[in-house]
Coordinates of C-alpha atoms and ligand atoms in Angstrom, one line a residue:
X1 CA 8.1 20.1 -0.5
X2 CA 5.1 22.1 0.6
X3 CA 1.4 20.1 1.2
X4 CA 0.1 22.7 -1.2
X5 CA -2.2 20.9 -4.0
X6 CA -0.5 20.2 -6.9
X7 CA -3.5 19.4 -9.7
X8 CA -1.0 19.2 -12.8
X9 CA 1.3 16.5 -11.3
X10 CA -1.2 14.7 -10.4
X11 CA -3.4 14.4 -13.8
X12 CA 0.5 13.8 -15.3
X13 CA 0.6 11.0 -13.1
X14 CA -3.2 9.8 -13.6
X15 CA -2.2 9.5 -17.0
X16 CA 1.2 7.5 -16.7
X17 CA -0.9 5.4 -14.4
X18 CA -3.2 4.5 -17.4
X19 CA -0.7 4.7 -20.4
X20 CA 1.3 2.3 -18.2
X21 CA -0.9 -0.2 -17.1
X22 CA -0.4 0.8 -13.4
X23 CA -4.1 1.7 -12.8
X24 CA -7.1 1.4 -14.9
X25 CA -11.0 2.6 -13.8
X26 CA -12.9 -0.7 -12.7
X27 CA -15.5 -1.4 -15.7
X28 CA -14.2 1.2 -17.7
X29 CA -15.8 0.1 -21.2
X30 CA -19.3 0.6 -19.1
X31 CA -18.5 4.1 -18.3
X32 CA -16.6 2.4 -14.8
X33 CA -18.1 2.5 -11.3
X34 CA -17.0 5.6 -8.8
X35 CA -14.6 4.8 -6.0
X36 CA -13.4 1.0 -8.0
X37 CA -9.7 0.4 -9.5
X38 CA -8.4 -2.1 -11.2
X39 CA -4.3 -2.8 -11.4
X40 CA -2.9 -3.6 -14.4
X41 CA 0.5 -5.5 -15.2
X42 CA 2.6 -3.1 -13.6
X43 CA 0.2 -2.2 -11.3
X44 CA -0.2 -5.5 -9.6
X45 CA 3.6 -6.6 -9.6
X46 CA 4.0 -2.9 -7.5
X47 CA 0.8 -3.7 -5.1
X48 CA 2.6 -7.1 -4.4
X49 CA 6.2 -5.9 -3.9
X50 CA 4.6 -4.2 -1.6
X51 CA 2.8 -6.2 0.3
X52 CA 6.1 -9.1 -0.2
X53 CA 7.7 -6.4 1.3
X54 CA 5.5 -5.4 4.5
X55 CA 5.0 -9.2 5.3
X56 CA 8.5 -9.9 5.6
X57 CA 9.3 -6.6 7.8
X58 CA 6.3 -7.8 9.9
X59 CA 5.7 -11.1 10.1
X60 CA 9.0 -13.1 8.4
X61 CA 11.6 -11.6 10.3
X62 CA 10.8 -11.3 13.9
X63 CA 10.0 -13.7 16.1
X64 CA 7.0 -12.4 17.7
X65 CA 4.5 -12.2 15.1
X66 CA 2.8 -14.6 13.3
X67 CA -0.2 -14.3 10.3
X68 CA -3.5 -14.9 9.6
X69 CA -6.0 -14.8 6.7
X70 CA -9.5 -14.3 7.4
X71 CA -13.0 -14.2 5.5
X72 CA -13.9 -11.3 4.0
X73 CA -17.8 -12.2 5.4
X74 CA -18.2 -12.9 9.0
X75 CA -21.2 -13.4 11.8
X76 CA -22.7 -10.1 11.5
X77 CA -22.7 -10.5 15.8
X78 CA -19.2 -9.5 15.1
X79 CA -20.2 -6.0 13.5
X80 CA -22.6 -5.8 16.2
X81 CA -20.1 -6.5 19.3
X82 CA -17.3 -4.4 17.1
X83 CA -19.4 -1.0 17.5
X84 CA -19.3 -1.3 12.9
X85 CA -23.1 -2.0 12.9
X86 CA -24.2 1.0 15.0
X87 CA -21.4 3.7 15.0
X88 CA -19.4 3.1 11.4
X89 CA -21.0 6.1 10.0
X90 CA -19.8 9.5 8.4
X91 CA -22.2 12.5 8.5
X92 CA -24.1 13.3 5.1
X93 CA -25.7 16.4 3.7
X94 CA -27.8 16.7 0.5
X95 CA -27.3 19.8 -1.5
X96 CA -30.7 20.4 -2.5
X97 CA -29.9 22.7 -5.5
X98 CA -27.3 20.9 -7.5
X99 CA -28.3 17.0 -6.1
X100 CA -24.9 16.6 -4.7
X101 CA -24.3 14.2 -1.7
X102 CA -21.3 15.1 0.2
X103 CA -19.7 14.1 3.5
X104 CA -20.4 17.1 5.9
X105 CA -16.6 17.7 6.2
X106 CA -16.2 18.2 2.9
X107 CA -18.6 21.5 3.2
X108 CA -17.0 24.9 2.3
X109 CA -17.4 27.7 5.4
X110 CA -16.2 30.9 4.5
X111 CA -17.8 32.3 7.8
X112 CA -21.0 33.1 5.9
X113 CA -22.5 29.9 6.2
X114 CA -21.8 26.5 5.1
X115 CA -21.9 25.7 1.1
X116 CA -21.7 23.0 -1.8
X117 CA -18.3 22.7 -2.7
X118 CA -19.9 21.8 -6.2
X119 CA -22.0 24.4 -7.1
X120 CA -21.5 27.1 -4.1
X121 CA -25.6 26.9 -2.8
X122 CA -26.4 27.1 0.9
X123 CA -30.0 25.1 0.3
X124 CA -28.2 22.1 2.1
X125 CA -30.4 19.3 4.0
X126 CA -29.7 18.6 7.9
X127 CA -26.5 15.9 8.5
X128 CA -27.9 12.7 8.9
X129 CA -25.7 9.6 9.5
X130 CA -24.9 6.9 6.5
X131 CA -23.1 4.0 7.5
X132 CA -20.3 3.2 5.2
X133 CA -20.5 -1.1 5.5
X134 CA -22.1 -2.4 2.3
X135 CA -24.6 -5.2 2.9
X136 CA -25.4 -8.2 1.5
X137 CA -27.2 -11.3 2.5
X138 CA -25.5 -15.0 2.9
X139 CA -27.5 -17.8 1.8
X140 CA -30.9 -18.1 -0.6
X141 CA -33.4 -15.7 1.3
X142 CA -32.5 -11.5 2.4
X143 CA -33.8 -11.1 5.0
X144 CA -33.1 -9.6 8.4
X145 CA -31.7 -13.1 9.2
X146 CA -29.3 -13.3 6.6
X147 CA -28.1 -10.3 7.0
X148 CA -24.0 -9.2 7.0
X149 CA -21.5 -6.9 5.9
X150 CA -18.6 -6.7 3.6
X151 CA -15.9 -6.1 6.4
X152 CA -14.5 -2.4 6.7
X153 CA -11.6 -3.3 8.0
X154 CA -9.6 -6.7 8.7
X155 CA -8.7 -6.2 11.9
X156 CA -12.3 -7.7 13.3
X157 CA -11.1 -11.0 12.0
X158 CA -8.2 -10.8 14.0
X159 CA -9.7 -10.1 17.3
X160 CA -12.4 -12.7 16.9
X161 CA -9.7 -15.9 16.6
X162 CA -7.5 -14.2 19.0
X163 CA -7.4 -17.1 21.2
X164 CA -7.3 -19.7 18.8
X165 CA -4.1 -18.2 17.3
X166 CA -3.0 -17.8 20.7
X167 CA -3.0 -21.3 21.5
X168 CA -1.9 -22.6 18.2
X169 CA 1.3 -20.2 18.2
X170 CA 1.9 -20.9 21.8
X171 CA 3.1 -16.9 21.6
X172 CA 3.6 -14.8 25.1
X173 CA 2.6 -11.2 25.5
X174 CA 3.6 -9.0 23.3
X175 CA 3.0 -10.9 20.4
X176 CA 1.6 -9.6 17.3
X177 CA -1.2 -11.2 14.6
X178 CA -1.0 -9.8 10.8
X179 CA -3.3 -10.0 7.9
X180 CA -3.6 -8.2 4.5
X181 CA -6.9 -8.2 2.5
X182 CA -9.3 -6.5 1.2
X183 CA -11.4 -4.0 2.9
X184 CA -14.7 -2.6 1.8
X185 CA -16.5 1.5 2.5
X186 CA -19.6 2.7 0.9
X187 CA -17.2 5.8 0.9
X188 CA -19.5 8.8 0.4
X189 CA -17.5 11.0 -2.0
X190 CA -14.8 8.6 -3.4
X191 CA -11.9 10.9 -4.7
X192 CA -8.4 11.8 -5.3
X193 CA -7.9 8.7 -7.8
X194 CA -7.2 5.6 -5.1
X195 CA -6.5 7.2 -1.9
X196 CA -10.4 7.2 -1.3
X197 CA -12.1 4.2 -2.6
X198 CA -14.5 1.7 -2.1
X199 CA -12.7 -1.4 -2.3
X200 CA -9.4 -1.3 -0.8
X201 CA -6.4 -3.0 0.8
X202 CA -5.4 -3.3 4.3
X203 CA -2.4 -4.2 5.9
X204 CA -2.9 -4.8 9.5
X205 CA -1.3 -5.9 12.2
X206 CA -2.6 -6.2 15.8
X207 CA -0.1 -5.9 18.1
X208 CA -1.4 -7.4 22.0
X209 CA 0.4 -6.5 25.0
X210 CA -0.1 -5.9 28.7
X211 CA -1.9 -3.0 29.8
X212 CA 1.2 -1.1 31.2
X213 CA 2.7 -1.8 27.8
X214 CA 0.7 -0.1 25.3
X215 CA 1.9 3.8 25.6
X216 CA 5.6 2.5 25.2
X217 CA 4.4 0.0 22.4
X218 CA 2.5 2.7 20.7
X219 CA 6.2 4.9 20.4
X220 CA 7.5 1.9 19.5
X221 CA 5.1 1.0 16.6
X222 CA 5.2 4.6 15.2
X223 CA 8.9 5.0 14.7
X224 CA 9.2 0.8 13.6
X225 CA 6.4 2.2 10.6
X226 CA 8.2 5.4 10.1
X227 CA 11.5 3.3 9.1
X228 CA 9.3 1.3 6.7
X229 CA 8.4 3.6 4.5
X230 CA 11.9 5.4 4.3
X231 CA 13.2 1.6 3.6
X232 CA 10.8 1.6 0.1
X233 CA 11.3 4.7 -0.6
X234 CA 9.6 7.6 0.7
X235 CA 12.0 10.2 2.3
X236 CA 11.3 10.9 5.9
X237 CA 10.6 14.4 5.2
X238 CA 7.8 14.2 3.4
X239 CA 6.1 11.7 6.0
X240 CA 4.3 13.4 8.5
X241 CA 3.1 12.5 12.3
X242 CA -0.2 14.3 13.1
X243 CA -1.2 13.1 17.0
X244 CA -5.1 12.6 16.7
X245 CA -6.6 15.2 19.5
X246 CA -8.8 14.1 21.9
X247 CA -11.8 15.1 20.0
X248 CA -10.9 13.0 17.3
X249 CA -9.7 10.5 18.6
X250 CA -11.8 7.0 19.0
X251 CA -13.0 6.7 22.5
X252 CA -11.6 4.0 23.3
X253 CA -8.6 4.5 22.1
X254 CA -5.7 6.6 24.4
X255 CA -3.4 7.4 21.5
X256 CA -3.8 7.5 17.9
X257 CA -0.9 8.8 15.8
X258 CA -1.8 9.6 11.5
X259 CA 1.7 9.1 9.6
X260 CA 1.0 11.3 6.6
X261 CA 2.2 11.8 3.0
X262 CA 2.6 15.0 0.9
X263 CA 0.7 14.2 -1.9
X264 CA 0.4 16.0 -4.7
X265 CA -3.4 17.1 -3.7
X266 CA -2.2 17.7 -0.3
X267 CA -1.0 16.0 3.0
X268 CA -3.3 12.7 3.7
X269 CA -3.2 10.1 6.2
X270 CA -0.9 6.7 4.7
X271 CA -1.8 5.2 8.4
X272 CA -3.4 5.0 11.4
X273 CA -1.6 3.5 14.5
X274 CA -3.6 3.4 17.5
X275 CA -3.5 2.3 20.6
X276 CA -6.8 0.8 21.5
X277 CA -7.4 -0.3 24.8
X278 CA -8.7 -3.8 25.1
X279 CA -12.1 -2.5 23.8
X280 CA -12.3 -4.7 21.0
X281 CA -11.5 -7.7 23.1
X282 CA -13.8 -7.2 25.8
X283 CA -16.6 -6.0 23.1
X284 CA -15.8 -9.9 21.0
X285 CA -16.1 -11.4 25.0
X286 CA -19.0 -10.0 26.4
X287 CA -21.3 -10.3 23.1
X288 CA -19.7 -14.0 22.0
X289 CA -19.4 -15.7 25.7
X290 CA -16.2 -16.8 24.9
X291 CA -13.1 -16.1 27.0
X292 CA -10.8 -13.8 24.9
X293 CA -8.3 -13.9 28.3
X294 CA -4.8 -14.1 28.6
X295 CA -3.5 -16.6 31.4
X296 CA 0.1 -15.2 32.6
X297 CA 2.2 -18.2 33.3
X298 CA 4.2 -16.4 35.2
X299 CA 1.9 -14.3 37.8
X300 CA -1.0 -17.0 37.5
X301 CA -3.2 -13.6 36.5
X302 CA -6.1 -13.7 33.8
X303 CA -6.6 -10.7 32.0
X304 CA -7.7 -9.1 28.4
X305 CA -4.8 -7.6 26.3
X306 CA -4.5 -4.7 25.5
X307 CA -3.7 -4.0 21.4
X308 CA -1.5 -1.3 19.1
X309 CA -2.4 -1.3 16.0
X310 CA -0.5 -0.3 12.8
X311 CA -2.8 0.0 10.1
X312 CA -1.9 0.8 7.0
X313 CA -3.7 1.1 3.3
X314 CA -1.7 -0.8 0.7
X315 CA -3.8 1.3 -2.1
X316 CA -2.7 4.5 -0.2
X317 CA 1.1 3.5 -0.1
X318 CA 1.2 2.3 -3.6
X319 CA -0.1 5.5 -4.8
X320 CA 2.2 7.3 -2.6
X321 CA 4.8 5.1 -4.0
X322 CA 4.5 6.4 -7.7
X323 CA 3.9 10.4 -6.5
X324 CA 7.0 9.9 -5.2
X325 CA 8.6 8.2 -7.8
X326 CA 7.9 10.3 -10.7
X327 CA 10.2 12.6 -12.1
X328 CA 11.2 14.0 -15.3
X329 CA 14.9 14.7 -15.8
X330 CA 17.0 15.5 -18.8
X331 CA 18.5 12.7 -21.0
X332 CA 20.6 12.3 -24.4
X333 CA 18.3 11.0 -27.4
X334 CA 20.0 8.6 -30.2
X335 CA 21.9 12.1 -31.7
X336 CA 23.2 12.8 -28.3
X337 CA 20.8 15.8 -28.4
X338 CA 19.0 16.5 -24.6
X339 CA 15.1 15.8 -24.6
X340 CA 12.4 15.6 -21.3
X341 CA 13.0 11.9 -20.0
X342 CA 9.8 10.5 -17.8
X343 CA 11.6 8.4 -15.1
X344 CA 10.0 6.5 -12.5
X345 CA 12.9 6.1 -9.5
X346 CA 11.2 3.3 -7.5
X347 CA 13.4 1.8 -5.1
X348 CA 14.5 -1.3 -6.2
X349 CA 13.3 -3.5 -4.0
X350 CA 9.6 -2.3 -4.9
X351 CA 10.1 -1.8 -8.3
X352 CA 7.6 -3.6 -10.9
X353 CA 10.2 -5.2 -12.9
X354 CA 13.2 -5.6 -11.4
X355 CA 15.9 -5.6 -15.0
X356 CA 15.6 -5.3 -18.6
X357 CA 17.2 -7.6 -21.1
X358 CA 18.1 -6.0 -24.4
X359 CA 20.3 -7.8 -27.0
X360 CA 21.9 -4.8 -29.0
X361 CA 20.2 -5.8 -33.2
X362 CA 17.5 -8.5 -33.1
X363 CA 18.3 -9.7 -36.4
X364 CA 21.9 -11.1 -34.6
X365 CA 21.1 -14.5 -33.2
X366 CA 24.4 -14.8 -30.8
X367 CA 22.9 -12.0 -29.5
X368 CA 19.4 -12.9 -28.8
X369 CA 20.6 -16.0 -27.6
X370 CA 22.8 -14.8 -25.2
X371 CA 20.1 -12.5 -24.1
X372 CA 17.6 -14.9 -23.7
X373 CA 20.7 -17.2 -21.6
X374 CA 20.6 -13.8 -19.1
X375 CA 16.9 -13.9 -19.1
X376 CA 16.6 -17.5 -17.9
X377 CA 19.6 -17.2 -15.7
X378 CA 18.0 -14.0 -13.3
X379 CA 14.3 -15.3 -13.7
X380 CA 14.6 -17.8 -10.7
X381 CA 15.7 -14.6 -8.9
X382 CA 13.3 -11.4 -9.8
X383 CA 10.9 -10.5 -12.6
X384 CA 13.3 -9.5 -15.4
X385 CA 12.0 -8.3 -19.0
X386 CA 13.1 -9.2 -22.6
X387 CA 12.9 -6.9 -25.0
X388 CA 14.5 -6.4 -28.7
X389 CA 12.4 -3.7 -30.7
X390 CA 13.4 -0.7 -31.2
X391 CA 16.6 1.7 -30.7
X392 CA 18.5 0.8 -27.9
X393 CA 17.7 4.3 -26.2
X394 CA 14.5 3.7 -26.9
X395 CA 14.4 0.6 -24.8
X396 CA 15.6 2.1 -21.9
X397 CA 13.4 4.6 -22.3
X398 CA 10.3 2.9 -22.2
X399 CA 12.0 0.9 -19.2
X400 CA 13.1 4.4 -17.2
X401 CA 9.1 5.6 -17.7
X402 CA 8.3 2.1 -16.1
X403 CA 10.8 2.3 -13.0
X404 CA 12.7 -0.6 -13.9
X405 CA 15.9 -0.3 -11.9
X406 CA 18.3 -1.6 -14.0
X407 CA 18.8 -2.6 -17.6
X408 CA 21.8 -5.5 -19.1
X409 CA 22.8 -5.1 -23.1
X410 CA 24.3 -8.2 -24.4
X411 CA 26.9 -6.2 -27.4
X412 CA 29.4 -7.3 -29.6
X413 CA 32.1 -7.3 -26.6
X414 CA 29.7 -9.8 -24.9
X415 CA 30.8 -12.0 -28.0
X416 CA 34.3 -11.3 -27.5
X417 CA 34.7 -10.2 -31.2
X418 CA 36.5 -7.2 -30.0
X419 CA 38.0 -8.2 -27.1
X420 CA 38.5 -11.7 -25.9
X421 CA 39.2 -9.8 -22.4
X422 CA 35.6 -8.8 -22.7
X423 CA 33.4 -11.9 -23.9
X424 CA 30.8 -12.7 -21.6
X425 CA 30.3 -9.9 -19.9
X426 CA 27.8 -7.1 -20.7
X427 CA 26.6 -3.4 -19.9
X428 CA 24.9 -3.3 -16.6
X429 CA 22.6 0.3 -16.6
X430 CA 21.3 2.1 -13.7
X431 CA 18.4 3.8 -14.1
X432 CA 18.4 7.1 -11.8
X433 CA 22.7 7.8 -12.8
X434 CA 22.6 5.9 -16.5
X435 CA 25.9 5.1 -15.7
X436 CA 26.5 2.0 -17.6
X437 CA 29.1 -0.9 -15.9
X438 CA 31.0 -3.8 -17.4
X439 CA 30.2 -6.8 -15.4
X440 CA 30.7 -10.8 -16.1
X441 CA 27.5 -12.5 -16.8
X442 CA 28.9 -14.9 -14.1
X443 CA 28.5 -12.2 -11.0
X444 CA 24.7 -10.4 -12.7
X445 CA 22.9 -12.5 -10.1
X446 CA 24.2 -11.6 -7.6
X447 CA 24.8 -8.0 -7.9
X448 CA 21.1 -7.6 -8.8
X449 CA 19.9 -10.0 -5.3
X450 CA 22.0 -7.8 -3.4
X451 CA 20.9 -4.9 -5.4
X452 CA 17.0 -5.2 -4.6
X453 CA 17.1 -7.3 -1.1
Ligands
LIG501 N1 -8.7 -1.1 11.8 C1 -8.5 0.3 11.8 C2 -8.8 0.9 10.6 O1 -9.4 0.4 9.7 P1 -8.7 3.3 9.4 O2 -7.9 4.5 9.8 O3 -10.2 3.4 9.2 O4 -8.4 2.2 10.6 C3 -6.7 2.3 8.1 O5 -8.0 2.6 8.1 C4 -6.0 2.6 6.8 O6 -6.8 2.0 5.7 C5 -6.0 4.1 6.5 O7 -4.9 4.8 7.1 C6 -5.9 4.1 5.0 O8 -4.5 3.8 4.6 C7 -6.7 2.8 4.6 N2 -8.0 3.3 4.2 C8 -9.1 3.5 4.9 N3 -10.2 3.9 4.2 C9 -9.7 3.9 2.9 C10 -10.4 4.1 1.6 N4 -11.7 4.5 1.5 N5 -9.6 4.0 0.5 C11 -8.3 3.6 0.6 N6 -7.7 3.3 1.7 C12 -8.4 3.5 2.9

């Protein structure tokens, strides 16, 4: 697929997101709030599948990194010491004929000049710098004193119990410290639905190493990340690896990679990885006091680690996640005749709900029962949905526009009215093929655990 815009899929999708209950505007009944989301019911079992998911890659199954959950308010000496208080800016321009306030990269310059991207006028103030922490005040009185910042980013947090984790976890270098949470930017021109907005997720891990380490650890990191987002879904040739430059690039930092999505409005950054020195170490040492050293065991040395740093939006990914996902294909209605069917193929390990219960009439107890037997039987082992209105096709329907993977119909066979052969077993559906298997009720579980793992 090409990174050329694509403004229809992406309004389609705006609107599944809603219909759905994926993603709603934040205070929509008061006309909402720009840049603010809130996650619905499927919307919130997708943004924690997720984040189950990273967790487990990250921290649960390797040995050498453990997690952490910080406040979202710290010491604003931190902001200070990280470089947030004076240098977390992004350059702003007033358009002075249309009102707009835009981030200077956003200007248009068709080599006559820059110009509003809203209303085309070249009446456009000087860029000035606007610092994207929003800032509030801890305690009864705002003042100067009182003074901090929701965080940015989560990593600070991190960085500042470094040593404390250190010695709790008894780790050696390389060892790695994770946290997701929430992250807050007074983004200038929040847009393109979630992918820029103002309260956000983060999913962070600090990785600390020796010095002679971190290029090898930066490869390393890249590719590890890379894997990740083919394992939930996202095919490897739509993810991109743009290498920051050295103009762009933080200056502490000596390599930055971007891992990049083809969205529908265009390839954007899913993830920074960075390899950054031990600036933010030494920055948390010199303004705290505090050691933030390493003491080698082995060579008797002292020294600050260095860190690589995966960092990744969880907002950013889950909306990448349903781009990806959404398709429309061509399925039989009731009468066999083809119609457009809306399918979300999540990968089944990320998928909102992970199976569908349907008993075939609702109006047959044996059925419902036996339905609502399967229900209680899977829901100690995934999020599994009940449902007896409508048409069967129906129901899979609105299950296939949903991304549930797969779909079980308890039927007359399941009774053994027709078939003794055949009693207690049941249709198991697959979303993407809608091939339908007959499997026991006795081997469901585990052919789903093994199916989502
Ligand atoms: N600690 C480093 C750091 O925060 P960043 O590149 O500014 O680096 C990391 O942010 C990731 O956080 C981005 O790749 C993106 O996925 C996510 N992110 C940043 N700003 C965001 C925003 N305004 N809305 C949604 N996600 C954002």
């Amino acid at each position: 697929m090409s990174d050329r815009p694509d403004a229809q899929r992406m309004e389609t999708i705006v609107s599944l997101c809603k219909r759905r209950g994926f993603i709603f505007q934040s205070s929509e009944i008061y006309g909402g709030l720009n840049g603010l989301w809130d996650y619905g019911p499927l919307g919130v079992e997708l943004k924690r599948n997720l984040k189950n998911y990273w967790w487990r890659v990250i921290v649960h199954e390797r040995d050498d990194v453990v997690g952490m959950d910080g406040s979202i308010l710290m010491n604003r000496a931190a902001w200070k010491a990280s470089g947030h208080e004076d240098t977390f800016t992004d350059p702003m321009v007033d358009c002075r004929s249309c009102k707009a306030r835009l981030r200077s990269d956003q200007l248009i310059d068709k080599g006559k000049g820059k110009q509003c991207p809203v209303c085309g006028g070249k009446d456009l103030t000087e860029p000035r710098s606007f610092n994207l922490m929003f800032k509030t005040y801890v305690g009864a009185t705002e003042d100067e004193a009182s003074l901090t910042y929701l965080r940015p980013d989560t990593a600070q947090a991190i960085f500042v119990q470094f040593k404390s984790i250190l010695e709790i976890s008894r780790k050696k270098l390389p060892f790695g410290i994770a946290q997701i949470g929430k992250a807050f930017r007074n983004e200038i021109n929040p847009r393109n639905f979630t992918f820029r907005s103002r309260e956000f997720e983060q999913m962070e891990l600090e990785y600390f190493c020796r010095p002679e380490q971190g290029m090898k650890l930066l490869e390393y990191w890249k590719e590890e990340r890379l894997r990740f987002y083919e394992k939930i879904g996202i095919p490897r040739d739509k993810l991109h690896v743009k290498t920051v430059s050295d103009e762009e690039r933080a200056f502490y930092s000596k390599g930055t990679y971007d891992i990049e999505y083809d969205f529908p409005f265009g390839r954007q950054e899913l993830e920074g990885v960075a390899y950054r020195t031990d600036y933010d170490l030494r920055q948390h040492q010199a303004a705290s006091g505090k050691s933030l050293e390493y003491f080698d065991e082995d060579t008797k040395q002292k020294f600050i680690p260095h860190v690589v740093e995966p960092s990744a939006g969880v907002d950013r990914t889950v909306l990448a996640l349903i781009c990806e996902a959404y398709a429309e294909d061509e399925a039989p209605d009731e009468k066999g005749k083809m119609e457009t069917r809306i399918v979300l193929r999540f990968h089944p390990r990320i998928a909102p709900i992970k199976c569908a219960v349907f008993p075939l009439l609702k109006n047959k107890d044996p059925l419902v029962a036996k339905a609502k037997e399967i229900v209680d039987l899977l829901r100690p082992h995934m999020f599994v949905f009940y449902d007896e209105s409508g048409a069967i096709g129906r129901r899979y329907r609105r299950q296939d526009e949903i991304g549930t993977p797969f779909g079980i119909t308890v039927d007359f066979e399941t009774l053994g009215e027709k078939d003794a052969k055949l009693r207690d077993t049941v249709t198991l559906r697959e979303r993407d093929s809608m091939k339908q298997e007959r499997v026991g009720i006795k081997d469901l579980a585990s052919i789903l655990i093994s199916r989502i793992a």
